[in-house]
GROMACS .gro file of N, CA, C and O in nm:
model
  520
    1UNK      N    1   0.456  -1.575   2.078
    1UNK     CA    2   0.429  -1.682   2.173
    1UNK      C    3   0.323  -1.773   2.113
    1UNK      O    4   0.216  -1.729   2.076
    2UNK      N    5   0.356  -1.899   2.104
    2UNK     CA    6   0.262  -1.991   2.041
    2UNK      C    7   0.177  -2.059   2.147
    2UNK      O    8   0.219  -2.079   2.260
    3UNK      N    9   0.056  -2.090   2.106
    3UNK     CA   10  -0.035  -2.159   2.196
    3UNK      C   11  -0.012  -2.308   2.184
    3UNK      O   12   0.017  -2.360   2.076
    4UNK      N   13  -0.025  -2.381   2.295
    4UNK     CA   14  -0.007  -2.526   2.287
    4UNK      C   15  -0.120  -2.589   2.206
    4UNK      O   16  -0.232  -2.539   2.202
    5UNK      N   17  -0.086  -2.697   2.139
    5UNK     CA   18  -0.187  -2.771   2.062
    5UNK      C   19  -0.287  -2.833   2.158
    5UNK      O   20  -0.253  -2.865   2.271
    6UNK      N   21  -0.412  -2.848   2.114
    6UNK     CA   22  -0.510  -2.914   2.201
    6UNK      C   23  -0.461  -3.053   2.238
    6UNK      O   24  -0.405  -3.124   2.157
    7UNK      N   25  -0.481  -3.089   2.363
    7UNK     CA   26  -0.431  -3.218   2.410
    7UNK      C   27  -0.514  -3.335   2.359
    7UNK      O   28  -0.463  -3.442   2.337
    8UNK      N   29  -0.643  -3.313   2.344
    8UNK     CA   30  -0.730  -3.422   2.300
    8UNK      C   31  -0.784  -3.386   2.162
    8UNK      O   32  -0.840  -3.280   2.143
    9UNK      N   33  -0.762  -3.474   2.066
    9UNK     CA   34  -0.815  -3.452   1.933
    9UNK      C   35  -0.929  -3.548   1.909
    9UNK      O   36  -0.926  -3.662   1.951
   10UNK      N   37  -1.027  -3.496   1.839
   10UNK     CA   38  -1.140  -3.581   1.805
   10UNK      C   39  -1.097  -3.680   1.698
   10UNK      O   40  -1.012  -3.648   1.614
   11UNK      N   41  -1.154  -3.797   1.699
   11UNK     CA   42  -1.119  -3.896   1.595
   11UNK      C   43  -1.150  -3.838   1.457
   11UNK      O   44  -1.253  -3.776   1.435
   12UNK      N   45  -1.056  -3.855   1.367
   12UNK     CA   46  -1.076  -3.809   1.230
   12UNK      C   47  -1.039  -3.663   1.208
   12UNK      O   48  -1.041  -3.615   1.095
   13UNK      N   49  -1.007  -3.589   1.314
   13UNK     CA   50  -0.968  -3.449   1.294
   13UNK      C   51  -0.822  -3.443   1.251
   13UNK      O   52  -0.742  -3.529   1.288
   14UNK      N   53  -0.786  -3.341   1.173
   14UNK     CA   54  -0.648  -3.334   1.125
   14UNK      C   55  -0.549  -3.307   1.239
   14UNK      O   56  -0.581  -3.238   1.334
   15UNK      N   57  -0.429  -3.364   1.226
   15UNK     CA   58  -0.327  -3.338   1.327
   15UNK      C   59  -0.253  -3.208   1.292
   15UNK      O   60  -0.279  -3.146   1.189
   16UNK      N   61  -0.164  -3.167   1.378
   16UNK     CA   62  -0.093  -3.041   1.360
   16UNK      C   63  -0.016  -3.037   1.228
   16UNK      O   64  -0.015  -2.936   1.158
   17UNK      N   65   0.045  -3.148   1.190
   17UNK     CA   66   0.118  -3.155   1.064
   17UNK      C   67   0.024  -3.128   0.946
   17UNK      O   68   0.057  -3.052   0.855
   18UNK      N   69  -0.091  -3.190   0.947
   18UNK     CA   70  -0.189  -3.170   0.839
   18UNK      C   71  -0.240  -3.026   0.836
   18UNK      O   72  -0.256  -2.966   0.729
   19UNK      N   73  -0.265  -2.969   0.954
   19UNK     CA   74  -0.310  -2.830   0.961
   19UNK      C   75  -0.204  -2.734   0.907
   19UNK      O   76  -0.233  -2.642   0.831
   20UNK      N   77  -0.078  -2.760   0.946
   20UNK     CA   78   0.030  -2.676   0.898
   20UNK      C   79   0.049  -2.690   0.747
   20UNK      O   80   0.072  -2.592   0.677
   21UNK      N   81   0.038  -2.810   0.697
   21UNK     CA   82   0.050  -2.833   0.553
   21UNK      C   83  -0.059  -2.756   0.478
   21UNK      O   84  -0.031  -2.691   0.377
   22UNK      N   85  -0.181  -2.759   0.530
   22UNK     CA   86  -0.292  -2.684   0.467
   22UNK      C   87  -0.266  -2.534   0.475
   22UNK      O   88  -0.289  -2.461   0.379
   23UNK      N   89  -0.217  -2.487   0.590
   23UNK     CA   90  -0.185  -2.346   0.607
   23UNK      C   91  -0.081  -2.302   0.504
   23UNK      O   92  -0.096  -2.199   0.439
   24UNK      N   93   0.026  -2.380   0.489
   24UNK     CA   94   0.132  -2.347   0.393
   24UNK      C   95   0.077  -2.344   0.251
   24UNK      O   96   0.113  -2.257   0.171
   25UNK      N   97  -0.009  -2.440   0.219
   25UNK     CA   98  -0.069  -2.444   0.085
   25UNK      C   99  -0.154  -2.320   0.060
   25UNK      O  100  -0.145  -2.258  -0.046
   26UNK      N  101  -0.235  -2.283   0.159
   26UNK     CA  102  -0.318  -2.162   0.145
   26UNK      C  103  -0.232  -2.037   0.130
   26UNK      O  104  -0.259  -1.950   0.047
   27UNK      N  105  -0.127  -2.026   0.212
   27UNK     CA  106  -0.039  -1.910   0.203
   27UNK      C  107   0.025  -1.900   0.065
   27UNK      O  108   0.027  -1.793   0.003
   28UNK      N  109   0.076  -2.011   0.015
   28UNK     CA  110   0.139  -2.011  -0.117
   28UNK      C  111   0.037  -1.977  -0.226
   28UNK      O  112   0.069  -1.905  -0.321
   29UNK      N  113  -0.083  -2.029  -0.213
   29UNK     CA  114  -0.188  -1.999  -0.311
   29UNK      C  115  -0.223  -1.850  -0.309
   29UNK      O  116  -0.233  -1.787  -0.414
   30UNK      N  117  -0.239  -1.795  -0.190
   30UNK     CA  118  -0.274  -1.652  -0.177
   30UNK      C  119  -0.163  -1.566  -0.234
   30UNK      O  120  -0.189  -1.470  -0.308
   31UNK      N  121  -0.038  -1.598  -0.203
   31UNK     CA  122   0.074  -1.519  -0.256
   31UNK      C  123   0.079  -1.526  -0.408
   31UNK      O  124   0.104  -1.425  -0.474
   32UNK      N  125   0.052  -1.644  -0.463
   32UNK     CA  126   0.050  -1.657  -0.609
   32UNK      C  127  -0.062  -1.576  -0.670
   32UNK      O  128  -0.045  -1.510  -0.773
   33UNK      N  129  -0.179  -1.580  -0.608
   33UNK     CA  130  -0.294  -1.503  -0.658
   33UNK      C  131  -0.269  -1.353  -0.647
   33UNK      O  132  -0.304  -1.277  -0.738
   34UNK      N  133  -0.207  -1.310  -0.538
   34UNK     CA  134  -0.177  -1.168  -0.522
   34UNK      C  135  -0.077  -1.120  -0.627
   34UNK      O  136  -0.092  -1.012  -0.683
   35UNK      N  137   0.024  -1.202  -0.656
   35UNK     CA  138   0.122  -1.167  -0.758
   35UNK      C  139   0.055  -1.157  -0.895
   35UNK      O  140   0.081  -1.064  -0.972
   36UNK      N  141  -0.033  -1.253  -0.925
   36UNK     CA  142  -0.106  -1.249  -1.053
   36UNK      C  143  -0.196  -1.127  -1.059
   36UNK      O  144  -0.205  -1.060  -1.162
   37UNK      N  145  -0.264  -1.095  -0.948
   37UNK     CA  146  -0.352  -0.977  -0.944
   37UNK      C  147  -0.272  -0.849  -0.969
   37UNK      O  148  -0.315  -0.762  -1.045
   38UNK      N  149  -0.154  -0.837  -0.909
   38UNK     CA  150  -0.071  -0.719  -0.929
   38UNK      C  151  -0.028  -0.706  -1.075
   38UNK      O  152  -0.031  -0.597  -1.133
   39UNK      N  153   0.010  -0.818  -1.135
   39UNK     CA  154   0.053  -0.818  -1.275
   39UNK      C  155  -0.063  -0.779  -1.367
   39UNK      O  156  -0.049  -0.694  -1.456
   40UNK      N  157  -0.179  -0.840  -1.345
   40UNK     CA  158  -0.297  -0.807  -1.427
   40UNK      C  159  -0.339  -0.663  -1.405
   40UNK      O  160  -0.375  -0.592  -1.501
   41UNK      N  161  -0.333  -0.615  -1.281
   41UNK     CA  162  -0.368  -0.477  -1.251
   41UNK      C  163  -0.280  -0.378  -1.326
   41UNK      O  164  -0.328  -0.278  -1.379
   42UNK      N  165  -0.151  -0.407  -1.332
   42UNK     CA  166  -0.058  -0.319  -1.404
   42UNK      C  167  -0.091  -0.315  -1.553
   42UNK      O  168  -0.090  -0.207  -1.616
   43UNK      N  169  -0.124  -0.429  -1.610
   43UNK     CA  170  -0.159  -0.435  -1.753
   43UNK      C  171  -0.289  -0.359  -1.778
   43UNK      O  172  -0.300  -0.280  -1.873
   44UNK      N  173  -0.388  -0.379  -1.692
   44UNK     CA  174  -0.517  -0.313  -1.709
   44UNK      C  175  -0.503  -0.162  -1.689
   44UNK      O  176  -0.558  -0.083  -1.767
   45UNK      N  177  -0.427  -0.120  -1.588
   45UNK     CA  178  -0.405   0.024  -1.567
   45UNK      C  179  -0.341   0.088  -1.689
   45UNK      O  180  -0.381   0.196  -1.731
   46UNK      N  181  -0.240   0.021  -1.744
   46UNK     CA  182  -0.173   0.075  -1.862
   46UNK      C  183  -0.272   0.089  -1.978
   46UNK      O  184  -0.272   0.190  -2.049
   47UNK      N  185  -0.357  -0.009  -1.997
   47UNK     CA  186  -0.456  -0.003  -2.105
   47UNK      C  187  -0.557   0.110  -2.081
   47UNK      O  188  -0.592   0.183  -2.173
   48UNK      N  189  -0.602   0.125  -1.957
   48UNK     CA  190  -0.697   0.233  -1.926
   48UNK      C  191  -0.633   0.370  -1.945
   48UNK      O  192  -0.698   0.464  -1.992
   49UNK      N  193  -0.504   0.381  -1.911
   49UNK     CA  194  -0.434   0.508  -1.931
   49UNK      C  195  -0.422   0.542  -2.080
   49UNK      O  196  -0.414   0.659  -2.117
   50UNK      N  197  -0.422   0.439  -2.164
   50UNK     CA  198  -0.417   0.459  -2.310
   50UNK      C  199  -0.555   0.488  -2.369
   50UNK      O  200  -0.570   0.506  -2.488
   51UNK      N  201  -0.659   0.487  -2.284
   51UNK     CA  202  -0.792   0.519  -2.331
   51UNK      C  203  -0.885   0.402  -2.351
   51UNK      O  204  -1.000   0.420  -2.391
   52UNK      N  205  -0.839   0.282  -2.326
   52UNK     CA  206  -0.925   0.164  -2.339
   52UNK      C  207  -1.021   0.157  -2.221
   52UNK      O  208  -1.004   0.225  -2.120
   53UNK      N  209  -1.122   0.073  -2.230
   53UNK     CA  210  -1.213   0.051  -2.118
   53UNK      C  211  -1.224  -0.099  -2.094
   53UNK      O  212  -1.198  -0.180  -2.182
   54UNK      N  213  -1.262  -0.133  -1.970
   54UNK     CA  214  -1.276  -0.274  -1.934
   54UNK      C  215  -1.393  -0.288  -1.839
   54UNK      O  216  -1.410  -0.207  -1.748
   55UNK      N  217  -1.476  -0.391  -1.864
   55UNK     CA  218  -1.586  -0.417  -1.774
   55UNK      C  219  -1.633  -0.560  -1.789
   55UNK      O  220  -1.603  -0.627  -1.887
   56UNK      N  221  -1.702  -0.607  -1.687
   56UNK     CA  222  -1.767  -0.737  -1.690
   56UNK      C  223  -1.916  -0.710  -1.672
   56UNK      O  224  -1.959  -0.596  -1.668
   57UNK      N  225  -1.994  -0.816  -1.657
   57UNK     CA  226  -2.137  -0.797  -1.630
   57UNK      C  227  -2.160  -0.725  -1.497
   57UNK      O  228  -2.260  -0.658  -1.480
   58UNK      N  229  -2.066  -0.740  -1.406
   58UNK     CA  230  -2.083  -0.685  -1.272
   58UNK      C  231  -2.001  -0.560  -1.246
   58UNK      O  232  -2.047  -0.466  -1.182
   59UNK      N  233  -1.878  -0.555  -1.297
   59UNK     CA  234  -1.786  -0.447  -1.264
   59UNK      C  235  -1.743  -0.367  -1.385
   59UNK      O  236  -1.736  -0.417  -1.496
   60UNK      N  237  -1.707  -0.243  -1.357
   60UNK     CA  238  -1.646  -0.154  -1.455
   60UNK      C  239  -1.513  -0.108  -1.394
   60UNK      O  240  -1.508  -0.071  -1.277
   61UNK      N  241  -1.407  -0.111  -1.472
   61UNK     CA  242  -1.276  -0.068  -1.424
   61UNK      C  243  -1.261   0.082  -1.442
   61UNK      O  244  -1.290   0.135  -1.550
   62UNK      N  245  -1.222   0.150  -1.337
   62UNK     CA  246  -1.194   0.293  -1.344
   62UNK      C  247  -1.061   0.318  -1.276
   62UNK      O  248  -1.016   0.240  -1.192
   63UNK      N  249  -0.998   0.429  -1.312
   63UNK     CA  250  -0.874   0.468  -1.247
   63UNK      C  251  -0.904   0.577  -1.145
   63UNK      O  252  -0.974   0.673  -1.175
   64UNK      N  253  -0.852   0.560  -1.028
   64UNK     CA  254  -0.867   0.659  -0.923
   64UNK      C  255  -0.731   0.726  -0.906
   64UNK      O  256  -0.630   0.658  -0.887
   65UNK      N  257  -0.729   0.856  -0.915
   65UNK     CA  258  -0.604   0.929  -0.900
   65UNK      C  259  -0.601   0.997  -0.764
   65UNK      O  260  -0.699   1.057  -0.722
   66UNK      N  261  -0.490   0.986  -0.698
   66UNK     CA  262  -0.471   1.055  -0.571
   66UNK      C  263  -0.332   1.117  -0.572
   66UNK      O  264  -0.244   1.074  -0.647
   67UNK      N  265  -0.315   1.217  -0.491
   67UNK     CA  266  -0.186   1.285  -0.485
   67UNK      C  267  -0.134   1.281  -0.342
   67UNK      O  268  -0.212   1.286  -0.248
   68UNK      N  269  -0.004   1.272  -0.331
   68UNK     CA  270   0.058   1.280  -0.199
   68UNK      C  271   0.179   1.370  -0.208
   68UNK      O  272   0.248   1.376  -0.311
   69UNK      N  273   0.203   1.440  -0.102
   69UNK     CA  274   0.316   1.532  -0.096
   69UNK      C  275   0.434   1.460  -0.033
   69UNK      O  276   0.420   1.393   0.068
   70UNK      N  277   0.550   1.476  -0.095
   70UNK     CA  278   0.673   1.420  -0.043
   70UNK      C  279   0.779   1.529  -0.044
   70UNK      O  280   0.771   1.624  -0.121
   71UNK      N  281   0.878   1.514   0.041
   71UNK     CA  282   0.990   1.607   0.047
   71UNK      C  283   1.117   1.531   0.013
   71UNK      O  284   1.153   1.436   0.083
   72UNK      N  285   1.187   1.570  -0.095
   72UNK     CA  286   1.309   1.498  -0.131
   72UNK      C  287   1.416   1.514  -0.022
   72UNK      O  288   1.444   1.626   0.023
   73UNK      N  289   1.471   1.403   0.022
   73UNK     CA  290   1.561   1.401   0.137
   73UNK      C  291   1.682   1.493   0.119
   73UNK      O  292   1.715   1.572   0.209
   74UNK      N  293   1.750   1.486   0.005
   74UNK     CA  294   1.871   1.566  -0.015
   74UNK      C  295   1.839   1.715  -0.009
   74UNK      O  296   1.910   1.793   0.057
   75UNK      N  297   1.733   1.756  -0.075
   75UNK     CA  298   1.696   1.898  -0.074
   75UNK      C  299   1.648   1.941   0.064
   75UNK      O  300   1.677   2.051   0.110
   76UNK      N  301   1.574   1.855   0.134
   76UNK     CA  302   1.528   1.885   0.269
   76UNK      C  303   1.649   1.912   0.358
   76UNK      O  304   1.653   2.008   0.433
   77UNK      N  305   1.750   1.827   0.344
   77UNK     CA  306   1.872   1.842   0.425
   77UNK      C  307   1.943   1.971   0.392
   77UNK      O  308   1.991   2.042   0.481
   78UNK      N  309   1.951   2.007   0.261
   78UNK     CA  310   2.015   2.132   0.221
   78UNK      C  311   1.944   2.253   0.282
   78UNK      O  312   2.008   2.347   0.328
   79UNK      N  313   1.813   2.250   0.283
   79UNK     CA  314   1.734   2.364   0.329
   79UNK      C  315   1.728   2.372   0.481
   79UNK      O  316   1.742   2.479   0.540
   80UNK      N  317   1.708   2.258   0.549
   80UNK     CA  318   1.682   2.260   0.692
   80UNK      C  319   1.795   2.204   0.780
   80UNK      O  320   1.790   2.217   0.901
   81UNK      N  321   1.892   2.138   0.721
   81UNK     CA  322   2.006   2.088   0.798
   81UNK      C  323   1.987   1.947   0.849
   81UNK      O  324   1.880   1.887   0.838
   82UNK      N  325   2.095   1.896   0.908
   82UNK     CA  326   2.099   1.757   0.954
   82UNK      C  327   2.002   1.729   1.068
   82UNK      O  328   1.935   1.626   1.069
   83UNK      N  329   1.995   1.818   1.167
   83UNK     CA  330   1.913   1.791   1.284
   83UNK      C  331   1.766   1.776   1.246
   83UNK      O  332   1.699   1.681   1.288
   84UNK      N  333   1.715   1.868   1.166
   84UNK     CA  334   1.574   1.860   1.124
   84UNK      C  335   1.552   1.738   1.035
   84UNK      O  336   1.450   1.670   1.046
   85UNK      N  337   1.649   1.706   0.950
   85UNK     CA  338   1.637   1.589   0.862
   85UNK      C  339   1.630   1.462   0.945
   85UNK      O  340   1.546   1.375   0.919
   86UNK      N  341   1.714   1.452   1.047
   86UNK     CA  342   1.709   1.334   1.133
   86UNK      C  343   1.577   1.325   1.208
   86UNK      O  344   1.524   1.217   1.228
   87UNK      N  345   1.523   1.439   1.247
   87UNK     CA  346   1.399   1.437   1.323
   87UNK      C  347   1.280   1.389   1.240
   87UNK      O  348   1.190   1.324   1.291
   88UNK      N  349   1.280   1.419   1.111
   88UNK     CA  350   1.166   1.380   1.027
   88UNK      C  351   1.198   1.268   0.929
   88UNK      O  352   1.111   1.226   0.854
   89UNK      N  353   1.319   1.216   0.929
   89UNK     CA  354   1.361   1.119   0.828
   89UNK      C  355   1.270   0.998   0.820
   89UNK      O  356   1.235   0.955   0.711
   90UNK      N  357   1.230   0.943   0.931
   90UNK     CA  358   1.144   0.825   0.927
   90UNK      C  359   0.998   0.859   0.947
   90UNK      O  360   0.918   0.772   0.974
   91UNK      N  361   0.963   0.982   0.933
   91UNK     CA  362   0.828   1.029   0.962
   91UNK      C  363   0.765   1.082   0.834
   91UNK      O  364   0.832   1.133   0.748
   92UNK      N  365   0.636   1.075   0.825
   92UNK     CA  366   0.567   1.123   0.706
   92UNK      C  367   0.555   1.276   0.708
   92UNK      O  368   0.603   1.343   0.800
   93UNK      N  369   0.489   1.327   0.609
   93UNK     CA  370   0.478   1.472   0.592
   93UNK      C  371   0.409   1.541   0.709
   93UNK      O  372   0.434   1.657   0.736
   94UNK      N  373   0.325   1.470   0.782
   94UNK     CA  374   0.255   1.531   0.895
   94UNK      C  375   0.353   1.582   1.000
   94UNK      O  376   0.332   1.687   1.060
   95UNK      N  377   0.462   1.509   1.023
   95UNK     CA  378   0.562   1.550   1.121
   95UNK      C  379   0.632   1.678   1.075
   95UNK      O  380   0.649   1.771   1.154
   96UNK      N  381   0.671   1.683   0.949
   96UNK     CA  382   0.737   1.803   0.897
   96UNK      C  383   0.643   1.923   0.904
   96UNK      O  384   0.683   2.033   0.942
   97UNK      N  385   0.517   1.900   0.869
   97UNK     CA  386   0.420   2.009   0.874
   97UNK      C  387   0.393   2.053   1.018
   97UNK      O  388   0.373   2.172   1.044
   98UNK      N  389   0.396   1.959   1.111
   98UNK     CA  390   0.378   1.994   1.253
   98UNK      C  391   0.496   2.080   1.302
   98UNK      O  392   0.476   2.176   1.376
   99UNK      N  393   0.616   2.046   1.257
   99UNK     CA  394   0.733   2.127   1.295
   99UNK      C  395   0.724   2.267   1.236
   99UNK      O  396   0.760   2.366   1.302
  100UNK      N  397   0.674   2.277   1.114
  100UNK     CA  398   0.657   2.409   1.052
  100UNK      C  399   0.550   2.489   1.127
  100UNK      O  400   0.568   2.609   1.153
  101UNK      N  401   0.444   2.424   1.163
  101UNK     CA  402   0.335   2.490   1.235
  101UNK      C  403   0.382   2.538   1.372
  101UNK      O  404   0.342   2.643   1.420
  102UNK      N  405   0.470   2.460   1.434
  102UNK     CA  406   0.523   2.496   1.566
  102UNK      C  407   0.631   2.604   1.558
  102UNK      O  408   0.675   2.655   1.660
  103UNK      N  409   0.673   2.636   1.436
  103UNK     CA  410   0.776   2.740   1.419
  103UNK      C  411   0.917   2.686   1.416
  103UNK      O  412   1.012   2.764   1.407
  104UNK      N  413   0.934   2.553   1.420
  104UNK     CA  414   1.068   2.495   1.415
  104UNK      C  415   1.124   2.491   1.274
  104UNK      O  416   1.246   2.481   1.255
  105UNK      N  417   1.039   2.493   1.174
  105UNK     CA  418   1.078   2.498   1.033
  105UNK      C  419   1.007   2.615   0.968
  105UNK      O  420   0.895   2.650   1.007
  106UNK      N  421   1.069   2.672   0.866
  106UNK     CA  422   1.007   2.782   0.793
  106UNK      C  423   0.898   2.724   0.702
  106UNK      O  424   0.927   2.646   0.610
  107UNK      N  425   0.771   2.761   0.726
  107UNK     CA  426   0.660   2.704   0.647
  107UNK      C  427   0.672   2.731   0.497
  107UNK      O  428   0.641   2.644   0.416
  108UNK      N  429   0.717   2.849   0.458
  108UNK     CA  430   0.729   2.881   0.314
  108UNK      C  431   0.836   2.796   0.247
  108UNK      O  432   0.817   2.748   0.136
  109UNK      N  433   0.948   2.776   0.316
  109UNK     CA  434   1.054   2.691   0.260
  109UNK      C  435   1.006   2.547   0.248
  109UNK      O  436   1.036   2.479   0.149
  110UNK      N  437   0.931   2.502   0.349
  110UNK     CA  438   0.878   2.366   0.344
  110UNK      C  439   0.781   2.350   0.227
  110UNK      O  440   0.788   2.253   0.153
  111UNK      N  441   0.695   2.447   0.209
  111UNK     CA  442   0.598   2.441   0.099
  111UNK      C  443   0.669   2.444  -0.036
  111UNK      O  444   0.633   2.371  -0.128
  112UNK      N  445   0.773   2.526  -0.048
  112UNK     CA  446   0.848   2.534  -0.174
  112UNK      C  447   0.921   2.403  -0.204
  112UNK      O  448   0.943   2.367  -0.320
  113UNK      N  449   0.956   2.331  -0.099
  113UNK     CA  450   1.029   2.205  -0.113
  113UNK      C  451   0.938   2.088  -0.150
  113UNK      O  452   0.983   1.988  -0.205
  114UNK      N  453   0.811   2.100  -0.122
  114UNK     CA  454   0.716   1.990  -0.140
  114UNK      C  455   0.706   1.944  -0.285
  114UNK      O  456   0.707   2.024  -0.377
  115UNK      N  457   0.697   1.814  -0.302
  115UNK     CA  458   0.673   1.753  -0.432
  115UNK      C  459   0.542   1.677  -0.423
  115UNK      O  460   0.520   1.604  -0.328
  116UNK      N  461   0.457   1.693  -0.521
  116UNK     CA  462   0.330   1.621  -0.523
  116UNK      C  463   0.344   1.503  -0.618
  116UNK      O  464   0.380   1.519  -0.734
  117UNK      N  465   0.322   1.385  -0.566
  117UNK     CA  466   0.331   1.262  -0.645
  117UNK      C  467   0.189   1.214  -0.673
  117UNK      O  468   0.105   1.212  -0.585
  118UNK      N  469   0.163   1.175  -0.798
  118UNK     CA  470   0.032   1.123  -0.832
  118UNK      C  471   0.037   0.971  -0.830
  118UNK      O  472   0.128   0.910  -0.884
  119UNK      N  473  -0.062   0.913  -0.768
  119UNK     CA  474  -0.073   0.768  -0.760
  119UNK      C  475  -0.200   0.728  -0.833
  119UNK      O  476  -0.306   0.789  -0.813
  120UNK      N  477  -0.191   0.631  -0.922
  120UNK     CA  478  -0.307   0.584  -0.997
  120UNK      C  479  -0.340   0.443  -0.949
  120UNK      O  480  -0.256   0.354  -0.951
  121UNK      N  481  -0.463   0.424  -0.904
  121UNK     CA  482  -0.508   0.295  -0.854
  121UNK      C  483  -0.621   0.242  -0.942
  121UNK      O  484  -0.705   0.319  -0.988
  122UNK      N  485  -0.622   0.112  -0.964
  122UNK     CA  486  -0.729   0.047  -1.036
  122UNK      C  487  -0.841   0.017  -0.938
  122UNK      O  488  -0.818  -0.042  -0.832
  123UNK      N  489  -0.962   0.060  -0.971
  123UNK     CA  490  -1.077   0.042  -0.882
  123UNK      C  491  -1.186  -0.031  -0.959
  123UNK      O  492  -1.215   0.002  -1.074
  124UNK      N  493  -1.248  -0.130  -0.896
  124UNK     CA  494  -1.363  -0.197  -0.955
  124UNK      C  495  -1.487  -0.132  -0.899
  124UNK      O  496  -1.509  -0.131  -0.779
  125UNK      N  497  -1.569  -0.079  -0.987
  125UNK     CA  498  -1.692  -0.014  -0.947
  125UNK      C  499  -1.807  -0.105  -0.986
  125UNK      O  500  -1.817  -0.147  -1.102
  126UNK      N  501  -1.891  -0.137  -0.888
  126UNK     CA  502  -2.004  -0.224  -0.917
  126UNK      C  503  -2.104  -0.148  -1.002
  126UNK      O  504  -2.141  -0.035  -0.974
  127UNK      N  505  -2.147  -0.211  -1.110
  127UNK     CA  506  -2.243  -0.150  -1.200
  127UNK      C  507  -2.382  -0.158  -1.140
  127UNK      O  508  -2.412  -0.248  -1.063
  128UNK      N  509  -2.464  -0.062  -1.174
  128UNK     CA  510  -2.603  -0.059  -1.125
  128UNK      C  511  -2.675  -0.186  -1.169
  128UNK      O  512  -2.663  -0.230  -1.283
  129UNK      N  513  -2.746  -0.245  -1.076
  129UNK     CA  514  -2.822  -0.365  -1.108
  129UNK      C  515  -2.739  -0.491  -1.112
  129UNK      O  516  -2.786  -0.598  -1.144
  130UNK      N  517  -2.607  -0.481  -1.076
  130UNK     CA  518  -2.520  -0.598  -1.083
  130UNK      C  519  -2.504  -0.673  -0.960
  130UNK      O  520  -2.535  -0.667  -0.855
   0.00000   0.00000   0.00000
């Protein structure tokens, strides 16, 4: 639901067309910057994984590793069947674990099915005194 434009504009203030044009320009600029940041991040992460280091006067680049557990859909279906797969298909691991805790799924089978995925993120750490 959109709000109506102000009825009275101050002299010299931008009209709706000008505001929208500025909004579109900012959106396009932000999207371009985000795409460039993602591309640069991938290059820097690859270099850090190869053992290189990167820093500025203010920041030092470090890699942060985190792990997440996932359950492969096809194997989950083989082990627990269609009904359980449908119940957790659009849900994260917490739902599957809650079903196991409640006794609706076998906890050992669920644990055996789990896959741990490692995610590597580029983090800028502010240097002391920076």
